[in-house]
Coordinates of C-alpha atoms in Angstrom, one line a residue:
X1 CA -60.0 -50.0 -59.1
X2 CA -57.5 -51.5 -56.6
X3 CA -53.7 -51.1 -56.8
X4 CA -53.4 -54.8 -56.9
X5 CA -55.2 -54.9 -60.3
X6 CA -52.7 -52.4 -61.7
X7 CA -49.8 -54.5 -60.6
X8 CA -51.4 -57.6 -62.2
X9 CA -51.8 -55.9 -65.6
X10 CA -48.9 -57.1 -67.6
X11 CA -49.3 -54.5 -70.3
X12 CA -48.5 -51.7 -67.8
X13 CA -45.2 -53.3 -66.8
X14 CA -45.3 -51.8 -63.3
X15 CA -42.8 -53.0 -60.7
X16 CA -43.6 -52.8 -57.0
X17 CA -40.8 -51.1 -55.0
X18 CA -42.6 -50.9 -51.7
X19 CA -46.0 -51.0 -50.0
X20 CA -47.0 -54.6 -50.5
X21 CA -49.4 -54.5 -47.6
X22 CA -51.3 -51.5 -49.0
X23 CA -52.3 -53.0 -52.4
X24 CA -56.0 -53.1 -51.5
X25 CA -56.2 -49.3 -51.7
X26 CA -58.7 -48.0 -54.3
X27 CA -57.7 -45.6 -57.1
X28 CA -60.2 -43.0 -58.0
X29 CA -58.1 -40.6 -60.1
X30 CA -54.8 -40.2 -61.9
X31 CA -52.6 -37.2 -61.8
X32 CA -49.4 -36.6 -63.8
X33 CA -47.0 -34.0 -62.3
X34 CA -43.4 -32.9 -61.8
X35 CA -44.2 -30.1 -59.4
X36 CA -42.1 -30.1 -56.2
X37 CA -45.4 -29.5 -54.3
X38 CA -48.5 -30.6 -56.1
X39 CA -50.7 -30.8 -53.0
X40 CA -52.9 -27.9 -53.9
X41 CA -54.1 -29.9 -57.0
X42 CA -54.8 -33.1 -55.1
X43 CA -58.2 -34.0 -53.6
X44 CA -57.4 -37.5 -52.4
X45 CA -57.6 -41.0 -54.0
X46 CA -55.1 -40.3 -56.7
X47 CA -52.4 -42.4 -58.3
X48 CA -49.7 -39.9 -58.9
X49 CA -47.4 -40.4 -62.0
X50 CA -44.1 -38.5 -61.9
X51 CA -41.1 -38.3 -64.1
X52 CA -39.0 -37.1 -61.1
X53 CA -38.0 -33.9 -62.7
X54 CA -38.7 -32.2 -59.3
X55 CA -35.8 -34.1 -57.7
X56 CA -32.5 -32.3 -57.6
X57 CA -30.9 -34.2 -54.8
X58 CA -31.7 -36.9 -52.2
X59 CA -33.1 -34.4 -49.7
X60 CA -36.1 -33.6 -52.0
X61 CA -37.7 -37.0 -51.7
X62 CA -38.9 -36.8 -48.1
X63 CA -40.9 -33.6 -48.3
X64 CA -42.4 -34.6 -51.7
X65 CA -43.7 -37.9 -50.3
X66 CA -44.9 -36.2 -47.1
X67 CA -47.0 -33.8 -49.1
X68 CA -48.5 -36.6 -51.2
X69 CA -49.5 -38.6 -48.1
X70 CA -51.0 -35.5 -46.4
X71 CA -53.1 -34.9 -49.5
X72 CA -54.5 -38.5 -49.4
X73 CA -52.6 -39.9 -52.4
X74 CA -53.1 -43.7 -52.9
X75 CA -49.8 -44.5 -54.5
X76 CA -46.8 -43.0 -56.4
X77 CA -45.6 -44.3 -59.8
X78 CA -42.2 -43.1 -60.7
X79 CA -40.9 -43.1 -64.3
X80 CA -37.5 -44.5 -65.0
X81 CA -36.9 -42.5 -68.2
X82 CA -35.4 -39.4 -66.4
X83 CA -33.0 -41.0 -64.0
X84 CA -32.6 -44.5 -65.2
X85 CA -33.8 -46.1 -62.0
X86 CA -35.9 -44.9 -59.1
X87 CA -33.5 -43.5 -56.5
X88 CA -33.1 -45.2 -53.2
X89 CA -34.0 -42.1 -51.1
X90 CA -37.4 -42.1 -52.7
X91 CA -37.9 -45.8 -51.9
X92 CA -37.0 -45.1 -48.3
X93 CA -39.3 -42.1 -48.0
X94 CA -42.2 -44.0 -49.4
X95 CA -41.6 -46.9 -47.0
X96 CA -41.4 -44.5 -44.1
X97 CA -44.8 -43.0 -44.9
X98 CA -46.4 -46.3 -46.0
X99 CA -47.0 -45.0 -49.5
X100 CA -47.0 -47.7 -52.2
X101 CA -44.3 -47.1 -54.8
X102 CA -44.3 -48.4 -58.4
X103 CA -41.5 -48.1 -61.0
X104 CA -42.8 -47.3 -64.5
X105 CA -40.5 -48.8 -67.1
X106 CA -39.1 -46.2 -69.6
X107 CA -40.9 -48.1 -72.4
X108 CA -44.3 -47.4 -70.9
X109 CA -45.9 -44.0 -71.5
X110 CA -47.7 -42.3 -68.6
X111 CA -50.6 -41.9 -71.1
X112 CA -50.9 -45.7 -71.2
X113 CA -51.3 -45.9 -67.5
X114 CA -53.7 -43.0 -67.4
X115 CA -56.0 -44.5 -70.1
X116 CA -56.0 -47.8 -68.4
X117 CA -57.1 -46.4 -65.1
X118 CA -59.8 -44.2 -66.7
X119 CA -61.1 -47.1 -68.7
X120 CA -61.3 -49.4 -65.6
X121 CA -62.8 -46.9 -63.2
X122 CA -65.4 -46.0 -65.9
X123 CA -66.1 -49.7 -66.6
X124 CA -69.4 -49.9 -64.5
X125 CA -71.0 -47.3 -66.7
X126 CA -72.5 -47.8 -70.1
X127 CA -70.0 -49.2 -72.5
X128 CA -69.8 -46.2 -74.9
X129 CA -66.8 -44.4 -73.3
X130 CA -64.8 -47.6 -73.0
X131 CA -65.5 -48.4 -76.6
X132 CA -64.3 -45.0 -77.7
X133 CA -61.2 -45.2 -75.5
X134 CA -60.3 -48.7 -77.0
X135 CA -60.8 -47.5 -80.5
X136 CA -58.8 -44.4 -79.9
X137 CA -56.0 -46.4 -78.4
X138 CA -55.9 -48.6 -81.5
X139 CA -55.8 -45.6 -83.8
X140 CA -53.0 -44.0 -81.8
X141 CA -50.9 -47.2 -82.1
X142 CA -51.5 -47.6 -85.8
X143 CA -49.2 -44.7 -86.8
X144 CA -49.2 -40.9 -87.2
X145 CA -52.1 -40.9 -89.5
X146 CA -54.5 -42.0 -86.8
X147 CA -53.1 -40.1 -83.8
X148 CA -53.9 -36.8 -82.3
X149 CA -57.2 -35.1 -81.3
X150 CA -58.4 -35.3 -84.9
X151 CA -58.8 -39.1 -84.5
X152 CA -61.1 -38.6 -81.4
X153 CA -63.2 -36.0 -83.2
X154 CA -63.6 -38.3 -86.2
X155 CA -65.0 -40.9 -83.8
X156 CA -67.5 -38.4 -82.6
X157 CA -68.5 -37.8 -86.2
X158 CA -68.8 -41.5 -87.2
X159 CA -70.3 -42.9 -84.0
X160 CA -72.5 -40.0 -82.8
X161 CA -72.9 -37.8 -85.9
X162 CA -71.5 -34.9 -84.1
X163 CA -69.3 -32.2 -85.6
X164 CA -66.6 -31.1 -83.2
X165 CA -63.4 -29.0 -82.9
X166 CA -60.7 -28.4 -80.4
X167 CA -59.7 -24.8 -79.7
X168 CA -56.9 -23.2 -77.8
X169 CA -57.8 -20.7 -75.0
X170 CA -57.4 -17.8 -77.5
X171 CA -59.6 -19.4 -80.1
X172 CA -57.0 -20.9 -82.4
X173 CA -58.1 -24.1 -84.1
X174 CA -56.1 -27.0 -82.9
X175 CA -58.1 -29.9 -84.4
X176 CA -61.3 -30.7 -86.2
X177 CA -63.1 -33.7 -87.7
X178 CA -62.6 -34.3 -91.4
X179 CA -66.3 -34.2 -92.0
X180 CA -67.7 -30.8 -92.7
X181 CA -66.2 -27.3 -93.2
X182 CA -63.6 -25.6 -91.0
X183 CA -65.0 -23.6 -88.1
X184 CA -64.6 -19.9 -89.2
X185 CA -61.9 -17.9 -87.3
X186 CA -64.3 -15.3 -86.0
X187 CA -66.6 -18.0 -84.6
X188 CA -63.6 -19.6 -82.9
X189 CA -62.6 -16.4 -81.2
X190 CA -66.2 -15.7 -80.2
X191 CA -66.6 -19.1 -78.6
X192 CA -63.3 -18.9 -76.8
X193 CA -64.2 -15.5 -75.4
X194 CA -67.6 -16.8 -74.2
X195 CA -66.0 -19.8 -72.5
X196 CA -63.3 -17.7 -70.7
X197 CA -65.9 -15.2 -69.5
X198 CA -68.3 -17.9 -68.3
X199 CA -65.5 -19.8 -66.5
X200 CA -64.8 -16.8 -64.3
X201 CA -68.3 -17.0 -62.9
X202 CA -70.3 -19.6 -61.1
X203 CA -71.9 -21.2 -64.2
X204 CA -71.7 -24.9 -64.7
X205 CA -70.9 -26.7 -67.9
X206 CA -71.3 -27.4 -70.7
X207 CA -71.8 -23.9 -71.7
X208 CA -74.2 -23.5 -74.6
X209 CA -73.8 -20.6 -77.0
X210 CA -76.1 -19.7 -79.9
X211 CA -74.7 -17.5 -82.6
X212 CA -76.8 -15.5 -85.1
X213 CA -80.0 -17.1 -83.7
X214 CA -79.2 -20.2 -85.8
X215 CA -76.4 -22.4 -84.6
X216 CA -75.9 -23.6 -81.1
X217 CA -72.6 -24.9 -79.8
X218 CA -71.9 -26.8 -76.6
X219 CA -68.5 -26.0 -75.0
X220 CA -66.6 -28.5 -72.8
X221 CA -63.3 -27.4 -71.2
X222 CA -60.3 -29.7 -71.6
X223 CA -58.3 -29.7 -68.4
X224 CA -54.7 -30.4 -69.3
X225 CA -51.6 -31.0 -67.2
X226 CA -49.4 -28.3 -68.5
X227 CA -47.7 -26.4 -65.8
X228 CA -49.9 -27.2 -62.8
X229 CA -50.4 -31.0 -63.0
X230 CA -53.5 -32.8 -64.3
X231 CA -56.1 -34.9 -62.6
X232 CA -58.2 -37.3 -64.7
X233 CA -61.4 -38.4 -63.0
X234 CA -63.9 -40.9 -64.3
X235 CA -67.3 -39.5 -65.1
X236 CA -69.8 -40.2 -62.3
X237 CA -72.5 -42.9 -62.8
X238 CA -76.0 -41.8 -63.4
X239 CA -77.1 -42.5 -59.9
X240 CA -74.3 -40.4 -58.3
X241 CA -74.2 -36.7 -57.5
X242 CA -73.4 -34.2 -58.7
X243 CA -75.3 -34.6 -61.9
X244 CA -72.9 -34.8 -64.9
X245 CA -74.5 -31.9 -66.5
X246 CA -73.5 -29.7 -63.6
X247 CA -69.8 -30.0 -63.2
X248 CA -67.4 -27.0 -62.9
X249 CA -65.0 -26.1 -65.7
X250 CA -63.0 -29.2 -65.0
X251 CA -65.8 -31.6 -66.0
X252 CA -67.1 -34.4 -63.8
X253 CA -65.7 -34.7 -60.4
X254 CA -64.7 -31.0 -60.3
X255 CA -66.7 -28.6 -58.2
X256 CA -68.6 -25.7 -59.9
X257 CA -66.5 -22.6 -60.2
X258 CA -66.7 -20.5 -57.0
X259 CA -63.1 -21.5 -56.3
X260 CA -62.1 -19.6 -59.5
X261 CA -62.7 -16.3 -57.9
X262 CA -62.2 -16.6 -54.1
X263 CA -61.0 -18.9 -51.4
X264 CA -57.6 -20.6 -51.1
X265 CA -57.6 -21.9 -54.6
X266 CA -58.9 -18.9 -56.4
X267 CA -55.6 -17.9 -58.1
X268 CA -55.0 -21.5 -59.1
X269 CA -58.4 -21.7 -60.8
X270 CA -57.7 -18.5 -62.8
X271 CA -54.4 -19.9 -64.0
X272 CA -56.2 -23.0 -65.3
X273 CA -58.9 -21.1 -67.0
X274 CA -56.3 -19.2 -69.0
X275 CA -54.6 -22.4 -70.3
X276 CA -57.5 -24.8 -70.9
X277 CA -58.2 -26.1 -74.3
X278 CA -61.9 -26.2 -75.4
X279 CA -63.9 -28.9 -77.1
X280 CA -66.6 -27.4 -79.2
X281 CA -69.6 -29.5 -80.3
X282 CA -72.1 -28.2 -82.9
X283 CA -75.2 -29.3 -80.9
X284 CA -77.3 -28.2 -77.9
X285 CA -76.3 -30.4 -75.0
X286 CA -79.1 -29.0 -72.8
X287 CA -81.4 -32.0 -73.4
X288 CA -78.8 -34.7 -73.7
X289 CA -79.1 -38.0 -71.9
X290 CA -76.6 -38.6 -69.0
X291 CA -74.8 -41.3 -71.0
X292 CA -74.1 -38.9 -73.9
X293 CA -72.8 -36.2 -71.5
X294 CA -70.6 -38.8 -69.9
X295 CA -69.2 -39.8 -73.2
X296 CA -68.3 -36.2 -74.1
X297 CA -66.5 -35.7 -70.8
X298 CA -64.6 -38.9 -71.5
X299 CA -63.6 -37.5 -74.8
X300 CA -62.2 -34.4 -73.1
X301 CA -60.1 -36.7 -71.0
X302 CA -58.7 -38.4 -74.1
X303 CA -57.9 -35.0 -75.6
X304 CA -56.2 -34.0 -72.3
X305 CA -53.8 -37.0 -72.8
X306 CA -52.9 -35.7 -76.2
X307 CA -52.3 -32.2 -74.8
X308 CA -50.0 -33.7 -72.1
X309 CA -48.0 -35.3 -74.8
X310 CA -47.7 -32.0 -76.6
X311 CA -46.5 -30.4 -73.3
X312 CA -44.0 -33.1 -72.8
X313 CA -42.4 -32.4 -76.2
X314 CA -42.3 -28.7 -75.2
X315 CA -40.3 -29.5 -72.0
X316 CA -37.0 -29.6 -73.9
X317 CA -37.5 -26.1 -75.4
X318 CA -38.5 -24.7 -72.0
X319 CA -35.4 -26.1 -70.4
X320 CA -33.2 -24.7 -73.1
X321 CA -34.7 -21.3 -72.7
X322 CA -34.4 -21.5 -68.9
X323 CA -30.7 -22.3 -69.2
X324 CA -30.0 -19.4 -71.5
X325 CA -32.0 -17.1 -69.4
X326 CA -30.2 -18.0 -66.2
X327 CA -26.8 -17.4 -67.9
X328 CA -27.9 -14.1 -69.3
X329 CA -29.3 -12.9 -65.9
X330 CA -26.2 -14.1 -64.1
X331 CA -24.0 -11.9 -66.3
X332 CA -22.2 -14.9 -67.9
X333 CA -19.5 -14.2 -70.5
X334 CA -20.9 -13.8 -74.0
X335 CA -18.8 -16.8 -75.1
X336 CA -20.6 -19.0 -72.5
X337 CA -24.0 -17.8 -73.6
X338 CA -23.1 -18.3 -77.3
X339 CA -22.0 -21.9 -76.5
X340 CA -25.4 -22.6 -74.9
X341 CA -27.2 -21.1 -77.9
X342 CA -25.3 -23.4 -80.2
X343 CA -26.6 -26.3 -78.2
X344 CA -30.1 -25.0 -78.4
X345 CA -30.0 -24.0 -82.1
X346 CA -31.0 -27.4 -83.6
X347 CA -34.2 -27.3 -81.5
X348 CA -35.0 -23.6 -81.8
X349 CA -33.7 -22.4 -85.2
X350 CA -36.3 -22.8 -88.0
X351 CA -33.8 -23.5 -90.8
X352 CA -30.9 -25.9 -90.1
X353 CA -27.6 -24.1 -90.4
X354 CA -29.1 -20.6 -90.3
X355 CA -27.5 -18.0 -88.1
X356 CA -30.6 -16.3 -86.6
X357 CA -31.2 -13.0 -85.0
X358 CA -32.9 -13.2 -81.6
X359 CA -35.7 -11.2 -80.0
X360 CA -36.7 -11.3 -76.4
X361 CA -40.4 -11.1 -75.3
X362 CA -41.3 -10.6 -71.6
X363 CA -44.8 -11.1 -70.2
X364 CA -46.4 -10.9 -66.8
X365 CA -49.8 -11.7 -65.5
X366 CA -50.9 -9.7 -62.4
X367 CA -54.1 -10.7 -60.6
X368 CA -56.4 -8.0 -59.2
X369 CA -56.1 -7.5 -55.4
X370 CA -52.3 -7.1 -55.4
X371 CA -49.6 -9.6 -54.9
X372 CA -46.7 -10.6 -57.1
X373 CA -47.0 -11.5 -60.8
X374 CA -47.7 -14.9 -62.0
X375 CA -44.8 -16.3 -64.1
X376 CA -46.4 -19.8 -64.7
X377 CA -49.7 -18.3 -66.1
X378 CA -47.7 -15.8 -68.2
X379 CA -45.6 -18.7 -69.6
X380 CA -48.6 -20.6 -70.8
X381 CA -50.2 -17.4 -72.4
X382 CA -46.9 -16.3 -74.0
X383 CA -46.5 -19.7 -75.7
X384 CA -49.9 -19.3 -77.1
X385 CA -49.5 -15.7 -78.1
X386 CA -46.3 -16.4 -80.0
X387 CA -48.0 -18.9 -82.3
X388 CA -48.7 -17.8 -85.9
X389 CA -52.5 -17.3 -85.7
X390 CA -53.0 -19.0 -89.1
X391 CA -51.3 -22.2 -87.9
X392 CA -53.3 -25.2 -86.8
X393 CA -52.6 -28.5 -85.0
X394 CA -51.5 -29.4 -81.5
X395 CA -47.7 -29.1 -82.3
X396 CA -47.9 -25.4 -82.8
X397 CA -45.3 -24.6 -80.1
X398 CA -42.4 -26.1 -82.2
X399 CA -39.5 -23.7 -82.1
X400 CA -41.0 -21.5 -79.3
X401 CA -38.9 -21.5 -76.2
X402 CA -40.4 -19.8 -73.1
X403 CA -39.0 -19.8 -69.6
X404 CA -40.4 -18.3 -66.5
X405 CA -38.6 -16.9 -63.5
X406 CA -40.4 -15.5 -60.5
X407 CA -43.2 -13.3 -61.6
X408 CA -42.5 -13.1 -65.4
X409 CA -42.2 -15.3 -68.5
X410 CA -39.4 -14.7 -71.0
X411 CA -39.4 -16.0 -74.6
X412 CA -36.3 -16.4 -76.7
X413 CA -37.5 -16.0 -80.3
X414 CA -35.2 -16.9 -83.2
X415 CA -35.5 -14.9 -86.4
X416 CA -33.8 -16.6 -89.4
X417 CA -31.1 -14.4 -91.0
X418 CA -31.8 -13.3 -94.5
X419 CA -29.0 -13.2 -97.1
X420 CA -27.6 -9.7 -97.6
X421 CA -29.5 -8.3 -94.7
X422 CA -28.0 -5.8 -92.3
X423 CA -26.8 -7.4 -89.0
X424 CA -29.2 -5.5 -86.9
X425 CA -32.2 -7.1 -88.6
X426 CA -33.9 -3.6 -88.4
X427 CA -37.5 -3.6 -89.6
X428 CA -38.0 -7.4 -89.1
X429 CA -39.3 -9.5 -86.3
X430 CA -42.1 -9.4 -83.9
X431 CA -44.1 -6.2 -83.3
X432 CA -45.9 -5.7 -80.0
X433 CA -49.3 -4.7 -81.3
X434 CA -49.4 -7.3 -84.0
X435 CA -48.8 -10.0 -81.4
X436 CA -52.0 -9.2 -79.6
X437 CA -54.3 -8.6 -82.6
X438 CA -55.7 -12.1 -82.7
X439 CA -55.8 -12.8 -79.0
X440 CA -56.8 -9.5 -77.4
X441 CA -60.6 -10.2 -77.5
X442 CA -60.6 -13.7 -75.8
X443 CA -57.8 -12.8 -73.3
X444 CA -59.6 -9.6 -72.3
X445 CA -62.7 -11.7 -71.7
X446 CA -60.7 -14.2 -69.6
X447 CA -59.0 -11.5 -67.5
X448 CA -61.8 -9.0 -67.1
X449 CA -62.4 -8.5 -63.4
X450 CA -59.5 -10.8 -62.4
X451 CA -56.2 -9.6 -63.7
X452 CA -54.2 -8.1 -66.6
X453 CA -51.5 -9.2 -69.0
X454 CA -48.6 -6.9 -70.0
X455 CA -46.0 -7.7 -72.6
X456 CA -42.8 -6.1 -73.8
X457 CA -40.8 -6.8 -77.0
X458 CA -37.1 -6.1 -77.6
X459 CA -35.4 -5.2 -80.8
X460 CA -33.6 -8.0 -82.7
X461 CA -30.0 -8.7 -81.8
X462 CA -27.6 -10.8 -83.8
X463 CA -25.3 -12.3 -81.1
X464 CA -25.2 -13.7 -77.6
X465 CA -23.6 -10.5 -76.4
X466 CA -26.7 -8.6 -77.1
X467 CA -29.1 -10.9 -75.3
X468 CA -28.7 -9.2 -71.9
X469 CA -29.5 -5.9 -73.4
X470 CA -32.5 -7.3 -75.2
X471 CA -33.8 -8.8 -72.0
X472 CA -33.5 -5.5 -70.2
X473 CA -35.1 -3.7 -73.1
X474 CA -38.1 -6.1 -73.2
X475 CA -38.5 -5.6 -69.5
X476 CA -38.5 -1.8 -69.8
X477 CA -41.0 -2.1 -72.6
X478 CA -43.3 -4.3 -70.5
X479 CA -43.2 -1.6 -67.8
X480 CA -44.3 0.9 -70.4
X481 CA -47.2 -1.4 -71.3
X482 CA -48.1 -1.8 -67.6
X483 CA -48.6 2.0 -67.3
X484 CA -51.4 1.9 -69.9
X485 CA -55.1 1.1 -69.3
X486 CA -56.6 -2.1 -70.3
X487 CA -56.5 -5.8 -69.5
X488 CA -54.1 -6.8 -72.3
X489 CA -51.4 -4.3 -73.2
X490 CA -48.0 -4.5 -75.0
X491 CA -45.2 -2.1 -75.9
X492 CA -42.1 -2.4 -78.1
X493 CA -38.6 -1.2 -78.0
X494 CA -39.3 1.8 -80.2
X495 CA -41.5 3.3 -77.5
X496 CA -38.7 3.6 -75.0
X497 CA -36.9 6.8 -73.9
X498 CA -33.4 7.4 -75.3
X499 CA -31.2 6.5 -72.3
X500 CA -33.4 3.4 -71.5
X501 CA -33.0 2.3 -75.1
X502 CA -29.2 2.8 -75.2
X503 CA -28.2 1.4 -71.8
X504 CA -29.1 -2.3 -72.4
X505 CA -26.7 -2.6 -75.3
X506 CA -23.6 -1.5 -73.4
X507 CA -21.3 -4.5 -73.4
X508 CA -21.2 -6.2 -70.0
X509 CA -17.4 -5.7 -69.5
X510 CA -17.7 -2.0 -70.2
X511 CA -20.7 -1.8 -67.9
X512 CA -18.9 -3.4 -65.0
X513 CA -15.7 -1.4 -65.5
X514 CA -17.6 1.9 -65.7
X515 CA -19.8 1.4 -62.6
X516 CA -16.9 -0.1 -60.6
X517 CA -14.6 2.9 -61.3
X518 CA -17.3 5.4 -60.4
X519 CA -19.3 3.8 -57.7
X520 CA -16.8 1.3 -56.2
X521 CA -15.1 3.8 -53.9
X522 CA -18.5 5.0 -52.6
X523 CA -19.7 1.4 -51.9
X524 CA -16.4 0.6 -50.1
X525 CA -16.7 3.7 -48.0
X526 CA -20.4 3.0 -47.1
X527 CA -19.5 -0.6 -46.2
X528 CA -16.8 0.6 -43.7
X529 CA -18.5 3.7 -42.3
X530 CA -22.2 3.2 -42.9
X531 CA -22.2 6.7 -44.5
X532 CA -25.0 6.1 -47.0
X533 CA -23.2 8.0 -49.8
X534 CA -24.9 5.9 -52.5
X535 CA -28.4 6.7 -51.3
X536 CA -27.4 10.4 -50.9
X537 CA -26.1 10.5 -54.5
X538 CA -29.3 8.9 -55.9
X539 CA -31.5 11.4 -54.0
X540 CA -29.3 14.4 -55.0
X541 CA -29.5 13.5 -58.7
X542 CA -33.3 12.8 -58.4
X543 CA -33.8 16.3 -56.9
X544 CA -31.9 17.8 -59.9
X545 CA -29.1 19.0 -57.6
X546 CA -31.4 21.0 -55.3
X547 CA -29.8 21.2 -51.8
X548 CA -32.9 22.2 -50.0
X549 CA -35.2 19.6 -51.6
X550 CA -32.6 16.8 -51.3
X551 CA -32.0 17.6 -47.6
X552 CA -35.7 17.6 -46.9
X553 CA -36.2 14.3 -48.6
X554 CA -33.3 12.7 -46.6
X555 CA -34.3 14.5 -43.4
X556 CA -30.8 16.0 -43.1
X557 CA -29.5 19.5 -42.4
X558 CA -28.2 21.1 -45.5
X559 CA -24.7 21.3 -44.0
X560 CA -24.7 17.5 -43.5
X561 CA -25.8 17.0 -47.1
X562 CA -23.0 19.3 -48.3
X563 CA -20.5 17.3 -46.2
X564 CA -21.7 14.0 -47.8
X565 CA -21.6 15.4 -51.4
X566 CA -18.1 16.8 -50.7
X567 CA -17.0 13.3 -49.6
X568 CA -18.5 11.8 -52.8
X569 CA -16.5 14.3 -54.9
X570 CA -13.3 13.7 -52.9
X571 CA -13.6 9.8 -53.2
X572 CA -14.3 9.9 -57.0
X573 CA -12.4 12.9 -58.2
X574 CA -15.7 14.2 -59.8
X575 CA -17.5 17.6 -59.4
X576 CA -21.3 17.3 -58.9
X577 CA -21.8 20.9 -60.1
X578 CA -20.7 19.8 -63.6
X579 CA -23.4 18.4 -66.0
X580 CA -20.9 15.8 -67.4
X581 CA -20.1 14.4 -64.0
X582 CA -23.8 14.4 -63.0
X583 CA -24.6 12.5 -66.2
X584 CA -21.9 9.9 -65.6
X585 CA -23.1 9.2 -62.0
X586 CA -26.7 9.0 -63.4
X587 CA -25.8 6.4 -66.0
X588 CA -23.6 4.4 -63.5
X589 CA -26.5 4.1 -61.1
X590 CA -28.8 3.0 -63.9
X591 CA -26.4 0.3 -65.1
X592 CA -25.4 -1.0 -61.6

């Protein structure tokens, strides 16, 4: 469809801010994103919808627009809900690059625009998909009873006599049609494992799995926006190539899966596989007509819209977790961290007015072949892992706050206080091995040959002052898990060595005073004279006070080493021949 048609659709309420001469451009796809650089997920022909969360200041608009234009984007539609109005710097940048710019009124959901475009682009096909989209839209607007993936699955049951379910990537049941029994838990896990294993190879979809030589299921990946953006593409017409029965894991319009394993986008494909939902249909789609396959791919697009709504609701919890994490990592005063937790409590604490204990869970995904860890993929997996495996429904992430920073994801998990319980909440809370019980099989299948997930769990703490220690403790535990074999590994605080367990809980002010008093004079001397006293001290302790081994490690004459150690003792008033002083230096270096 053309941009002009979008502008002329009153129900969308779009306002043109620039690009009047470019309205005859054709829209082929829709992508919703708030990434600063979404170019690697663009293939050209998209209408990009953005809430502008990527914009921190005016300087961000120019590079963002330049990347969209380079990727072949047709137009940008900016939501007004985040900033109130579309900023002038974005208008100027779009005009400079001749990119049409629309404003999306805060009363209009991005899902409305997405559904409209999908419906229009698909209009030349058989009318089945458009009818389902229209009926689903009416159900969604009629109230909570008709919304969510269940409504779409009920339509499959009533219109096509198909029993269907939606599963998370770990096999947790998210939705199912009212007709017929619930899909057994072991079947859910088996199907999720089969899909994750198949998605890593070069097999097209839908995947067909026969269990116990009786029941055949057809599996359709649901590509959601989540952390990486989402592209919704209309299913191809019958006369077009590729054949709709031969798409990649993303459905029609997506190449088959070689990109999942190699090439420039290999890592991105693996991230997506680990976060995709899955539409399971109790039928063998091998001999289906093209129209019916098109219809099922259209249903996955509708479910993807529902998933994006779930992710939007999760954004607040992610931001709260990110703010707390940044304060803790920056060494902010406990009072400041406590104030932020009070702001977060109404969203995160299960029972209003409860004073919870907190646990910290750290996760990391490392891909085979080296490189840094993947915090975004770890965030998506950790949000799924922390869900009660017995829970159902798309809003399972309520009260789960996961941030990601660099190569790891960090979860702040509230544990409601119990009346009369000891402050330490000993014996309660999350256990590392239990967390992985229900997800180990499918995640191992999804990571086998590609990467591994490691996870660490802290002890429970009862105040903001203990969060920094809990974070360090969870990170130490994750390193213990990383030393173990296997694709999916976890470790808890009880598995840590004694000094590693104790150090994280030293109050920050004590930590700073202790290290400054002991190491401050050495750092000052190194800064003025480039004497390398701190590295010499670390090596001397690591060599257990052996003069010859330490001198060999540092490539120094023993007399030079003795001179440096004497200078350390002179500056600090300590004696490195005494065990107590060696221990103090060791702890100071570990806490610094």
